Amino acid sequence: MQFIIVTGLSGSGKSCAMNILEDIGFYCIDNMPPQLISKFIDLCRDGSMERIAIAVDIRSGEMFTEEIMTACEKMRKEHFDFKMLYLESNDDVLIKRYKETRRKHPLDSEFDGSLSNAIAYEREKLNPLREIADFYIDTSYLKSAQLKEEISNLFLDKATDSMSVKVTSFGFKYGSTAEADLIFDVRCLPNPFYIPELRGLTGRDAKVRDYVMSFSQSRILMSKLEDLISFLIPQYIHEGKSQLVIGFGCTGGKHRSVTFAELMAEYLVRHGYRVHKTHRDINKDRH
Protein backbone atom coordinates (compact mmCIF):
# COMPACT_ATOMS: atom_id res chain seq x y z
CA MET A 1 0.00 0.00 0.00
CA GLN A 2 1.20 3.49 -0.90
CA PHE A 3 0.06 5.80 1.93
CA ILE A 4 0.66 9.56 1.73
CA ILE A 5 0.00 12.15 4.45
CA VAL A 6 -0.38 15.64 2.98
CA THR A 7 0.01 18.55 5.38
CA GLY A 8 1.38 22.08 5.52
CA LEU A 9 0.34 25.70 5.85
CA SER A 10 -3.21 26.76 5.14
CA GLY A 11 -3.32 28.31 1.67
CA SER A 12 -0.19 26.53 0.48
CA GLY A 13 -2.04 24.32 -2.00
CA LYS A 14 -2.99 21.17 -0.10
CA SER A 15 -6.40 20.95 -1.75
CA CYS A 16 -4.80 21.33 -5.15
CA ALA A 17 -2.26 18.64 -4.23
CA MET A 18 -5.06 16.30 -3.19
CA ASN A 19 -6.83 16.88 -6.51
CA ILE A 20 -3.62 16.03 -8.32
CA LEU A 21 -3.12 12.87 -6.29
CA GLU A 22 -6.69 11.85 -7.04
CA ASP A 23 -6.07 12.45 -10.76
CA ILE A 24 -3.07 10.12 -10.72
CA GLY A 25 -4.91 7.29 -9.00
CA PHE A 26 -4.93 7.89 -5.23
CA TYR A 27 -7.99 7.47 -3.03
CA CYS A 28 -8.05 10.83 -1.22
CA ILE A 29 -9.61 12.04 2.03
CA ASP A 30 -9.32 15.69 3.06
CA ASN A 31 -9.21 17.06 6.63
CA MET A 32 -9.00 13.76 8.48
CA PRO A 33 -8.70 14.13 12.28
CA PRO A 34 -5.33 12.68 13.36
CA GLN A 35 -7.08 10.54 16.01
CA LEU A 36 -8.77 8.57 13.22
CA ILE A 37 -5.66 7.75 11.20
CA SER A 38 -4.85 4.49 13.01
CA LYS A 39 -8.43 3.25 12.71
CA PHE A 40 -8.52 4.24 9.06
CA ILE A 41 -5.31 2.33 8.38
CA ASP A 42 -6.84 -0.78 9.93
CA LEU A 43 -9.77 -0.45 7.54
CA CYS A 44 -7.43 0.03 4.60
CA ARG A 45 -5.49 -3.11 5.46
CA ASP A 46 -8.68 -5.13 5.17
CA GLY A 47 -9.62 -3.53 1.84
CA SER A 48 -8.32 -3.48 -1.71
CA MET A 49 -7.10 0.14 -1.94
CA GLU A 50 -3.44 0.32 -2.91
CA ARG A 51 -2.85 4.09 -3.12
CA ILE A 52 -4.24 6.37 -0.43
CA ALA A 53 -3.66 10.02 0.45
CA ILE A 54 -5.05 11.88 3.44
CA ALA A 55 -4.80 15.60 4.17
CA VAL A 56 -4.39 16.79 7.76
CA ASP A 57 -3.92 20.34 8.93
CA ILE A 58 -4.49 22.94 11.61
CA ARG A 59 -8.28 22.75 11.16
CA SER A 60 -8.17 19.66 13.40
CA GLY A 61 -7.57 21.84 16.46
CA GLU A 62 -5.00 23.18 18.88
CA MET A 63 -3.40 19.79 19.55
CA PHE A 64 -3.09 18.95 15.84
CA THR A 65 0.71 18.79 15.68
CA GLU A 66 1.07 16.63 18.79
CA GLU A 67 -1.68 14.28 17.59
CA ILE A 68 -0.23 13.80 14.13
CA MET A 69 3.25 13.25 15.60
CA THR A 70 1.78 10.58 17.90
CA ALA A 71 -0.01 8.93 14.98
CA CYS A 72 3.20 8.90 12.93
CA GLU A 73 5.18 7.40 15.78
CA LYS A 74 2.60 4.66 16.19
CA MET A 75 2.72 3.83 12.48
CA ARG A 76 6.51 3.60 12.60
CA LYS A 77 6.39 1.24 15.59
CA GLU A 78 3.97 -0.95 13.65
CA HIS A 79 6.33 -0.82 10.64
CA PHE A 80 3.62 0.73 8.52
CA ASP A 81 5.15 2.34 5.45
CA PHE A 82 3.96 5.91 4.85
CA LYS A 83 5.33 9.15 3.45
CA MET A 84 4.60 12.73 4.44
CA LEU A 85 4.33 15.56 1.93
CA TYR A 86 4.66 19.06 3.41
CA LEU A 87 3.61 22.16 1.47
CA GLU A 88 4.27 25.78 2.35
CA SER A 89 4.53 29.23 0.78
CA ASN A 90 6.04 32.50 1.90
CA ASP A 91 3.96 34.97 3.89
CA ASP A 92 3.44 37.48 1.08
CA VAL A 93 2.07 34.83 -1.26
CA LEU A 94 -0.20 33.35 1.40
CA ILE A 95 -1.62 36.77 2.25
CA LYS A 96 -2.19 37.50 -1.44
CA ARG A 97 -3.98 34.18 -1.94
CA TYR A 98 -6.32 34.82 0.99
CA LYS A 99 -7.13 38.27 -0.32
CA GLU A 100 -7.80 36.96 -3.82
CA THR A 101 -10.04 34.13 -2.65
CA ARG A 102 -11.63 36.19 0.15
CA ARG A 103 -11.50 33.19 2.43
CA LYS A 104 -10.72 33.33 6.12
CA HIS A 105 -7.69 31.65 7.63
CA PRO A 106 -8.71 28.71 9.90
CA LEU A 107 -7.24 30.63 12.86
CA ASP A 108 -8.83 33.95 11.93
CA SER A 109 -11.04 34.22 15.02
CA GLU A 110 -8.20 33.28 17.40
CA PHE A 111 -6.14 36.24 16.17
CA ASP A 112 -8.95 38.79 15.77
CA GLY A 113 -8.67 38.79 11.99
CA SER A 114 -4.89 39.34 11.89
CA LEU A 115 -3.86 37.19 8.93
CA SER A 116 -0.13 37.75 9.41
CA ASN A 117 -0.30 36.66 13.07
CA ALA A 118 -2.36 33.58 12.18
CA ILE A 119 0.17 32.56 9.52
CA ALA A 120 3.11 33.12 11.87
CA TYR A 121 1.50 31.02 14.60
CA GLU A 122 0.58 28.22 12.19
CA ARG A 123 4.09 28.18 10.72
CA GLU A 124 5.60 27.81 14.19
CA LYS A 125 3.04 25.19 15.19
CA LEU A 126 3.67 23.05 12.09
CA ASN A 127 7.45 23.34 12.07
CA PRO A 128 7.96 19.92 13.76
CA LEU A 129 6.04 18.29 10.88
CA ARG A 130 8.11 20.18 8.34
CA GLU A 131 11.25 18.73 9.91
CA ILE A 132 10.09 15.11 9.71
CA ALA A 133 8.42 15.32 6.28
CA ASP A 134 9.74 13.01 3.58
CA PHE A 135 8.91 15.47 0.80
CA TYR A 136 8.77 19.26 0.85
CA ILE A 137 7.35 21.59 -1.81
CA ASP A 138 7.41 25.38 -1.69
CA THR A 139 4.42 26.43 -3.80
CA SER A 140 5.11 30.18 -3.60
CA TYR A 141 5.83 30.59 -7.29
CA LEU A 142 4.52 27.33 -8.74
CA LYS A 143 1.73 27.25 -11.28
CA SER A 144 -0.78 24.41 -10.95
CA ALA A 145 0.81 22.55 -13.87
CA GLN A 146 4.23 22.81 -12.24
CA LEU A 147 2.85 21.54 -8.94
CA LYS A 148 1.28 18.61 -10.74
CA GLU A 149 4.58 17.82 -12.44
CA GLU A 150 6.42 17.85 -9.10
CA ILE A 151 3.87 15.62 -7.38
CA SER A 152 3.73 13.26 -10.34
CA ASN A 153 7.50 12.96 -10.31
CA LEU A 154 7.37 12.10 -6.61
CA PHE A 155 4.60 9.52 -6.63
CA LEU A 156 4.35 8.04 -10.11
CA ASP A 157 6.55 5.28 -11.47
CA LYS A 158 6.40 6.82 -14.93
CA ALA A 159 5.19 10.13 -16.29
CA THR A 160 2.60 8.54 -18.59
CA ASP A 161 0.60 7.44 -15.52
CA SER A 162 -0.42 11.06 -14.95
CA MET A 163 -2.46 11.11 -18.18
CA SER A 164 -5.64 9.13 -18.67
CA VAL A 165 -6.65 8.85 -22.33
CA LYS A 166 -10.18 8.14 -23.48
CA VAL A 167 -10.57 7.07 -27.10
CA THR A 168 -14.10 7.19 -28.47
CA SER A 169 -15.85 6.61 -31.78
CA PHE A 170 -19.10 8.17 -32.97
CA GLY A 171 -21.25 8.70 -36.05
CA PHE A 172 -21.68 12.22 -37.42
CA LYS A 173 -25.22 11.32 -38.51
CA TYR A 174 -26.11 11.18 -34.80
CA GLY A 175 -24.27 14.39 -33.97
CA SER A 176 -20.69 15.10 -33.02
CA THR A 177 -19.28 14.51 -29.54
CA ALA A 178 -18.94 17.41 -27.11
CA GLU A 179 -16.53 15.67 -24.74
CA ALA A 180 -13.59 15.18 -27.11
CA ASP A 181 -10.50 17.37 -26.94
CA LEU A 182 -9.40 16.16 -30.37
CA ILE A 183 -11.76 15.02 -33.15
CA PHE A 184 -10.63 13.25 -36.29
CA ASP A 185 -13.04 12.83 -39.20
CA VAL A 186 -12.33 9.56 -41.05
CA ARG A 187 -15.23 9.82 -43.50
CA CYS A 188 -12.62 10.46 -46.18
CA LEU A 189 -11.75 6.74 -46.18
CA PRO A 190 -13.48 3.93 -48.13
CA ASN A 191 -16.68 2.87 -46.37
CA PRO A 192 -17.24 -0.83 -45.49
CA PHE A 193 -20.97 -0.11 -45.29
CA TYR A 194 -21.18 -0.56 -49.04
CA ILE A 195 -19.69 -4.05 -48.86
CA PRO A 196 -22.68 -6.37 -48.19
CA GLU A 197 -20.74 -8.95 -46.17
CA LEU A 198 -19.23 -6.20 -43.97
CA ARG A 199 -22.31 -4.02 -43.44
CA GLY A 200 -23.56 -5.92 -40.41
CA LEU A 201 -20.12 -6.08 -38.77
CA THR A 202 -18.22 -3.34 -36.89
CA GLY A 203 -14.70 -2.03 -36.59
CA ARG A 204 -14.18 -4.52 -33.77
CA ASP A 205 -14.31 -7.34 -36.33
CA ALA A 206 -11.10 -8.33 -38.05
CA LYS A 207 -12.73 -8.39 -41.49
CA VAL A 208 -13.77 -4.75 -41.20
CA ARG A 209 -10.40 -3.68 -39.82
CA ASP A 210 -8.57 -5.52 -42.58
CA TYR A 211 -10.75 -3.89 -45.20
CA VAL A 212 -10.35 -0.36 -43.82
CA MET A 213 -6.61 -0.71 -43.37
CA SER A 214 -6.08 -2.36 -46.76
CA PHE A 215 -6.04 1.09 -48.36
CA SER A 216 -2.81 3.05 -48.41
CA GLN A 217 -4.55 6.29 -47.39
CA SER A 218 -5.82 4.58 -44.23
CA ARG A 219 -2.37 3.34 -43.27
CA ILE A 220 -0.77 6.72 -43.99
CA LEU A 221 -3.42 8.52 -41.95
CA MET A 222 -2.98 6.14 -39.03
CA SER A 223 0.78 6.63 -39.08
CA LYS A 224 0.43 10.42 -39.11
CA LEU A 225 -2.10 10.33 -36.29
CA GLU A 226 0.20 8.17 -34.16
CA ASP A 227 3.01 10.68 -34.68
CA LEU A 228 0.71 13.59 -33.83
CA ILE A 229 -0.72 12.03 -30.66
CA SER A 230 2.76 10.94 -29.53
CA PHE A 231 3.88 14.54 -29.82
CA LEU A 232 0.81 16.10 -28.22
CA ILE A 233 0.36 13.97 -25.10
CA PRO A 234 3.68 14.96 -23.44
CA GLN A 235 2.79 18.60 -24.11
CA TYR A 236 -0.59 18.16 -22.42
CA ILE A 237 1.05 16.39 -19.47
CA HIS A 238 3.54 19.24 -19.13
CA GLU A 239 0.66 21.73 -19.00
CA GLY A 240 -1.02 19.76 -16.21
CA LYS A 241 -3.83 18.10 -18.16
CA SER A 242 -4.87 14.83 -16.54
CA GLN A 243 -7.33 13.48 -19.11
CA LEU A 244 -7.36 13.59 -22.90
CA VAL A 245 -10.38 12.53 -24.97
CA ILE A 246 -9.71 11.59 -28.59
CA GLY A 247 -12.72 11.19 -30.85
CA PHE A 248 -12.95 9.45 -34.22
CA GLY A 249 -16.02 10.08 -36.32
CA CYS A 250 -17.41 8.49 -39.45
CA THR A 251 -20.89 8.50 -40.94
CA GLY A 252 -22.61 5.89 -38.76
CA GLY A 253 -20.04 5.29 -36.05
CA LYS A 254 -19.72 1.55 -36.67
CA HIS A 255 -16.92 0.82 -39.12
CA ARG A 256 -14.17 3.32 -39.90
CA SER A 257 -14.33 5.34 -36.68
CA VAL A 258 -14.41 2.17 -34.56
CA THR A 259 -11.47 0.74 -36.48
CA PHE A 260 -9.35 3.84 -35.88
CA ALA A 261 -10.40 4.14 -32.24
CA GLU A 262 -9.48 0.51 -31.59
CA LEU A 263 -6.11 0.83 -33.31
CA MET A 264 -5.28 4.10 -31.56
CA ALA A 265 -6.19 2.61 -28.17
CA GLU A 266 -3.92 -0.38 -28.84
CA TYR A 267 -1.11 1.97 -29.89
CA LEU A 268 -1.41 4.05 -26.71
CA VAL A 269 -1.54 1.00 -24.46
CA ARG A 270 1.68 -0.27 -26.05
CA HIS A 271 3.27 3.06 -25.16
CA GLY A 272 2.31 2.81 -21.51
CA TYR A 273 -0.72 5.08 -21.26
CA ARG A 274 -3.86 4.39 -19.25
CA VAL A 275 -6.55 4.03 -21.90
CA HIS A 276 -10.33 3.77 -21.77
CA LYS A 277 -12.26 3.26 -25.01
CA THR A 278 -15.93 3.69 -25.86
CA HIS A 279 -17.98 3.36 -29.06
CA ARG A 280 -20.98 5.64 -28.72
CA ASP A 281 -22.99 4.61 -31.78
CA ILE A 282 -21.74 1.12 -32.53
CA ASN A 283 -25.09 -0.55 -31.77
CA LYS A 284 -27.44 1.99 -33.35
CA ASP A 285 -29.61 0.90 -36.26
CA ARG A 286 -28.19 -2.62 -36.31
CA HIS A 287 -30.38 -5.25 -37.87
GROMACS .gro file of C-alpha atoms in nm:
model
  287
    1MET     CA    1   0.000   0.000   0.000
    2GLN     CA    2   0.120   0.349  -0.090
    3PHE     CA    3   0.006   0.580   0.193
    4ILE     CA    4   0.066   0.956   0.173
    5ILE     CA    5   0.000   1.215   0.445
    6VAL     CA    6  -0.038   1.564   0.298
    7THR     CA    7   0.001   1.855   0.538
    8GLY     CA    8   0.138   2.208   0.552
    9LEU     CA    9   0.034   2.570   0.585
   10SER     CA   10  -0.321   2.676   0.514
   11GLY     CA   11  -0.332   2.831   0.167
   12SER     CA   12  -0.019   2.653   0.048
   13GLY     CA   13  -0.204   2.432  -0.200
   14LYS     CA   14  -0.299   2.117  -0.010
   15SER     CA   15  -0.640   2.095  -0.175
   16CYS     CA   16  -0.480   2.133  -0.515
   17ALA     CA   17  -0.226   1.864  -0.423
   18MET     CA   18  -0.506   1.630  -0.319
   19ASN     CA   19  -0.683   1.688  -0.651
   20ILE     CA   20  -0.362   1.603  -0.832
   21LEU     CA   21  -0.312   1.287  -0.629
   22GLU     CA   22  -0.669   1.185  -0.704
   23ASP     CA   23  -0.607   1.245  -1.076
   24ILE     CA   24  -0.307   1.012  -1.072
   25GLY     CA   25  -0.491   0.729  -0.900
   26PHE     CA   26  -0.493   0.789  -0.523
   27TYR     CA   27  -0.799   0.747  -0.303
   28CYS     CA   28  -0.805   1.083  -0.122
   29ILE     CA   29  -0.961   1.204   0.203
   30ASP     CA   30  -0.932   1.569   0.306
   31ASN     CA   31  -0.921   1.706   0.663
   32MET     CA   32  -0.900   1.376   0.848
   33PRO     CA   33  -0.870   1.413   1.228
   34PRO     CA   34  -0.533   1.268   1.336
   35GLN     CA   35  -0.708   1.054   1.601
   36LEU     CA   36  -0.877   0.857   1.322
   37ILE     CA   37  -0.566   0.775   1.120
   38SER     CA   38  -0.485   0.449   1.301
   39LYS     CA   39  -0.843   0.325   1.271
   40PHE     CA   40  -0.852   0.424   0.906
   41ILE     CA   41  -0.531   0.233   0.838
   42ASP     CA   42  -0.684  -0.078   0.993
   43LEU     CA   43  -0.977  -0.045   0.754
   44CYS     CA   44  -0.743   0.003   0.460
   45ARG     CA   45  -0.549  -0.311   0.546
   46ASP     CA   46  -0.868  -0.513   0.517
   47GLY     CA   47  -0.962  -0.353   0.184
   48SER     CA   48  -0.832  -0.348  -0.171
   49MET     CA   49  -0.710   0.014  -0.194
   50GLU     CA   50  -0.344   0.032  -0.291
   51ARG     CA   51  -0.285   0.409  -0.312
   52ILE     CA   52  -0.424   0.637  -0.043
   53ALA     CA   53  -0.366   1.002   0.045
   54ILE     CA   54  -0.505   1.188   0.344
   55ALA     CA   55  -0.480   1.560   0.417
   56VAL     CA   56  -0.439   1.679   0.776
   57ASP     CA   57  -0.392   2.034   0.893
   58ILE     CA   58  -0.449   2.294   1.161
   59ARG     CA   59  -0.828   2.275   1.116
   60SER     CA   60  -0.817   1.966   1.340
   61GLY     CA   61  -0.757   2.184   1.646
   62GLU     CA   62  -0.500   2.318   1.888
   63MET     CA   63  -0.340   1.979   1.955
   64PHE     CA   64  -0.309   1.895   1.584
   65THR     CA   65   0.071   1.879   1.568
   66GLU     CA   66   0.107   1.663   1.879
   67GLU     CA   67  -0.168   1.428   1.759
   68ILE     CA   68  -0.023   1.380   1.413
   69MET     CA   69   0.325   1.325   1.560
   70THR     CA   70   0.178   1.058   1.790
   71ALA     CA   71  -0.001   0.893   1.498
   72CYS     CA   72   0.320   0.890   1.293
   73GLU     CA   73   0.518   0.740   1.578
   74LYS     CA   74   0.260   0.466   1.619
   75MET     CA   75   0.272   0.383   1.248
   76ARG     CA   76   0.651   0.360   1.260
   77LYS     CA   77   0.639   0.124   1.559
   78GLU     CA   78   0.397  -0.095   1.365
   79HIS     CA   79   0.633  -0.082   1.064
   80PHE     CA   80   0.362   0.073   0.852
   81ASP     CA   81   0.515   0.234   0.545
   82PHE     CA   82   0.396   0.591   0.485
   83LYS     CA   83   0.533   0.915   0.345
   84MET     CA   84   0.460   1.273   0.444
   85LEU     CA   85   0.433   1.556   0.193
   86TYR     CA   86   0.466   1.906   0.341
   87LEU     CA   87   0.361   2.216   0.147
   88GLU     CA   88   0.427   2.578   0.235
   89SER     CA   89   0.453   2.923   0.078
   90ASN     CA   90   0.604   3.250   0.190
   91ASP     CA   91   0.396   3.497   0.389
   92ASP     CA   92   0.344   3.748   0.108
   93VAL     CA   93   0.207   3.483  -0.126
   94LEU     CA   94  -0.020   3.335   0.140
   95ILE     CA   95  -0.162   3.677   0.225
   96LYS     CA   96  -0.219   3.750  -0.144
   97ARG     CA   97  -0.398   3.418  -0.194
   98TYR     CA   98  -0.632   3.482   0.099
   99LYS     CA   99  -0.713   3.827  -0.032
  100GLU     CA  100  -0.780   3.696  -0.382
  101THR     CA  101  -1.004   3.413  -0.265
  102ARG     CA  102  -1.163   3.619   0.015
  103ARG     CA  103  -1.150   3.319   0.243
  104LYS     CA  104  -1.072   3.333   0.612
  105HIS     CA  105  -0.769   3.165   0.763
  106PRO     CA  106  -0.871   2.871   0.990
  107LEU     CA  107  -0.724   3.063   1.286
  108ASP     CA  108  -0.883   3.395   1.193
  109SER     CA  109  -1.104   3.422   1.502
  110GLU     CA  110  -0.820   3.328   1.740
  111PHE     CA  111  -0.614   3.624   1.617
  112ASP     CA  112  -0.895   3.879   1.577
  113GLY     CA  113  -0.867   3.879   1.199
  114SER     CA  114  -0.489   3.934   1.189
  115LEU     CA  115  -0.386   3.719   0.893
  116SER     CA  116  -0.013   3.775   0.941
  117ASN     CA  117  -0.030   3.666   1.307
  118ALA     CA  118  -0.236   3.358   1.218
  119ILE     CA  119   0.017   3.256   0.952
  120ALA     CA  120   0.311   3.312   1.187
  121TYR     CA  121   0.150   3.102   1.460
  122GLU     CA  122   0.058   2.822   1.219
  123ARG     CA  123   0.409   2.818   1.072
  124GLU     CA  124   0.560   2.781   1.419
  125LYS     CA  125   0.304   2.519   1.519
  126LEU     CA  126   0.367   2.305   1.209
  127ASN     CA  127   0.745   2.334   1.207
  128PRO     CA  128   0.796   1.992   1.376
  129LEU     CA  129   0.604   1.829   1.088
  130ARG     CA  130   0.811   2.018   0.834
  131GLU     CA  131   1.125   1.873   0.991
  132ILE     CA  132   1.009   1.511   0.971
  133ALA     CA  133   0.842   1.532   0.628
  134ASP     CA  134   0.974   1.301   0.358
  135PHE     CA  135   0.891   1.547   0.080
  136TYR     CA  136   0.877   1.926   0.085
  137ILE     CA  137   0.735   2.159  -0.181
  138ASP     CA  138   0.741   2.538  -0.169
  139THR     CA  139   0.442   2.643  -0.380
  140SER     CA  140   0.511   3.018  -0.360
  141TYR     CA  141   0.583   3.059  -0.729
  142LEU     CA  142   0.452   2.733  -0.874
  143LYS     CA  143   0.173   2.725  -1.128
  144SER     CA  144  -0.078   2.441  -1.095
  145ALA     CA  145   0.081   2.255  -1.387
  146GLN     CA  146   0.423   2.281  -1.224
  147LEU     CA  147   0.285   2.154  -0.894
  148LYS     CA  148   0.128   1.861  -1.074
  149GLU     CA  149   0.458   1.782  -1.244
  150GLU     CA  150   0.642   1.785  -0.910
  151ILE     CA  151   0.387   1.562  -0.738
  152SER     CA  152   0.373   1.326  -1.034
  153ASN     CA  153   0.750   1.296  -1.031
  154LEU     CA  154   0.737   1.210  -0.661
  155PHE     CA  155   0.460   0.952  -0.663
  156LEU     CA  156   0.435   0.804  -1.011
  157ASP     CA  157   0.655   0.528  -1.147
  158LYS     CA  158   0.640   0.682  -1.493
  159ALA     CA  159   0.519   1.013  -1.629
  160THR     CA  160   0.260   0.854  -1.859
  161ASP     CA  161   0.060   0.744  -1.552
  162SER     CA  162  -0.042   1.106  -1.495
  163MET     CA  163  -0.246   1.111  -1.818
  164SER     CA  164  -0.564   0.913  -1.867
  165VAL     CA  165  -0.665   0.885  -2.233
  166LYS     CA  166  -1.018   0.814  -2.348
  167VAL     CA  167  -1.057   0.707  -2.710
  168THR     CA  168  -1.410   0.719  -2.847
  169SER     CA  169  -1.585   0.661  -3.178
  170PHE     CA  170  -1.910   0.817  -3.297
  171GLY     CA  171  -2.125   0.870  -3.605
  172PHE     CA  172  -2.168   1.222  -3.742
  173LYS     CA  173  -2.522   1.132  -3.851
  174TYR     CA  174  -2.611   1.118  -3.480
  175GLY     CA  175  -2.427   1.439  -3.397
  176SER     CA  176  -2.069   1.510  -3.302
  177THR     CA  177  -1.928   1.451  -2.954
  178ALA     CA  178  -1.894   1.741  -2.711
  179GLU     CA  179  -1.653   1.567  -2.474
  180ALA     CA  180  -1.359   1.518  -2.711
  181ASP     CA  181  -1.050   1.737  -2.694
  182LEU     CA  182  -0.940   1.616  -3.037
  183ILE     CA  183  -1.176   1.502  -3.315
  184PHE     CA  184  -1.063   1.325  -3.629
  185ASP     CA  185  -1.304   1.283  -3.920
  186VAL     CA  186  -1.233   0.956  -4.105
  187ARG     CA  187  -1.523   0.982  -4.350
  188CYS     CA  188  -1.262   1.046  -4.618
  189LEU     CA  189  -1.175   0.674  -4.618
  190PRO     CA  190  -1.348   0.393  -4.813
  191ASN     CA  191  -1.668   0.287  -4.637
  192PRO     CA  192  -1.724  -0.083  -4.549
  193PHE     CA  193  -2.097  -0.011  -4.529
  194TYR     CA  194  -2.118  -0.056  -4.904
  195ILE     CA  195  -1.969  -0.405  -4.886
  196PRO     CA  196  -2.268  -0.637  -4.819
  197GLU     CA  197  -2.074  -0.895  -4.617
  198LEU     CA  198  -1.923  -0.620  -4.397
  199ARG     CA  199  -2.231  -0.402  -4.344
  200GLY     CA  200  -2.356  -0.592  -4.041
  201LEU     CA  201  -2.012  -0.608  -3.877
  202THR     CA  202  -1.822  -0.334  -3.689
  203GLY     CA  203  -1.470  -0.203  -3.659
  204ARG     CA  204  -1.418  -0.452  -3.377
  205ASP     CA  205  -1.431  -0.734  -3.633
  206ALA     CA  206  -1.110  -0.833  -3.805
  207LYS     CA  207  -1.273  -0.839  -4.149
  208VAL     CA  208  -1.377  -0.475  -4.120
  209ARG     CA  209  -1.040  -0.368  -3.982
  210ASP     CA  210  -0.857  -0.552  -4.258
  211TYR     CA  211  -1.075  -0.389  -4.520
  212VAL     CA  212  -1.035  -0.036  -4.382
  213MET     CA  213  -0.661  -0.071  -4.337
  214SER     CA  214  -0.608  -0.236  -4.676
  215PHE     CA  215  -0.604   0.109  -4.836
  216SER     CA  216  -0.281   0.305  -4.841
  217GLN     CA  217  -0.455   0.629  -4.739
  218SER     CA  218  -0.582   0.458  -4.423
  219ARG     CA  219  -0.237   0.334  -4.327
  220ILE     CA  220  -0.077   0.672  -4.399
  221LEU     CA  221  -0.342   0.852  -4.195
  222MET     CA  222  -0.298   0.614  -3.903
  223SER     CA  223   0.078   0.663  -3.908
  224LYS     CA  224   0.043   1.042  -3.911
  225LEU     CA  225  -0.210   1.033  -3.629
  226GLU     CA  226   0.020   0.817  -3.416
  227ASP     CA  227   0.301   1.068  -3.468
  228LEU     CA  228   0.071   1.359  -3.383
  229ILE     CA  229  -0.072   1.203  -3.066
  230SER     CA  230   0.276   1.094  -2.953
  231PHE     CA  231   0.388   1.454  -2.982
  232LEU     CA  232   0.081   1.610  -2.822
  233ILE     CA  233   0.036   1.397  -2.510
  234PRO     CA  234   0.368   1.496  -2.344
  235GLN     CA  235   0.279   1.860  -2.411
  236TYR     CA  236  -0.059   1.816  -2.242
  237ILE     CA  237   0.105   1.639  -1.947
  238HIS     CA  238   0.354   1.924  -1.913
  239GLU     CA  239   0.066   2.173  -1.900
  240GLY     CA  240  -0.102   1.976  -1.621
  241LYS     CA  241  -0.383   1.810  -1.816
  242SER     CA  242  -0.487   1.483  -1.654
  243GLN     CA  243  -0.733   1.348  -1.911
  244LEU     CA  244  -0.736   1.359  -2.290
  245VAL     CA  245  -1.038   1.253  -2.497
  246ILE     CA  246  -0.971   1.159  -2.859
  247GLY     CA  247  -1.272   1.119  -3.085
  248PHE     CA  248  -1.295   0.945  -3.422
  249GLY     CA  249  -1.602   1.008  -3.632
  250CYS     CA  250  -1.741   0.849  -3.945
  251THR     CA  251  -2.089   0.850  -4.094
  252GLY     CA  252  -2.261   0.589  -3.876
  253GLY     CA  253  -2.004   0.529  -3.605
  254LYS     CA  254  -1.972   0.155  -3.667
  255HIS     CA  255  -1.692   0.082  -3.912
  256ARG     CA  256  -1.417   0.332  -3.990
  257SER     CA  257  -1.433   0.534  -3.668
  258VAL     CA  258  -1.441   0.217  -3.456
  259THR     CA  259  -1.147   0.074  -3.648
  260PHE     CA  260  -0.935   0.384  -3.588
  261ALA     CA  261  -1.040   0.414  -3.224
  262GLU     CA  262  -0.948   0.051  -3.159
  263LEU     CA  263  -0.611   0.083  -3.331
  264MET     CA  264  -0.528   0.410  -3.156
  265ALA     CA  265  -0.619   0.261  -2.817
  266GLU     CA  266  -0.392  -0.038  -2.884
  267TYR     CA  267  -0.111   0.197  -2.989
  268LEU     CA  268  -0.141   0.405  -2.671
  269VAL     CA  269  -0.154   0.100  -2.446
  270ARG     CA  270   0.168  -0.027  -2.605
  271HIS     CA  271   0.327   0.306  -2.516
  272GLY     CA  272   0.231   0.281  -2.151
  273TYR     CA  273  -0.072   0.508  -2.126
  274ARG     CA  274  -0.386   0.439  -1.925
  275VAL     CA  275  -0.655   0.403  -2.190
  276HIS     CA  276  -1.033   0.377  -2.177
  277LYS     CA  277  -1.226   0.326  -2.501
  278THR     CA  278  -1.593   0.369  -2.586
  279HIS     CA  279  -1.798   0.336  -2.906
  280ARG     CA  280  -2.098   0.564  -2.872
  281ASP     CA  281  -2.299   0.461  -3.178
  282ILE     CA  282  -2.174   0.112  -3.253
  283ASN     CA  283  -2.509  -0.055  -3.177
  284LYS     CA  284  -2.744   0.199  -3.335
  285ASP     CA  285  -2.961   0.090  -3.626
  286ARG     CA  286  -2.819  -0.262  -3.631
  287HIS     CA  287  -3.038  -0.525  -3.787
   0.00000   0.00000   0.00000
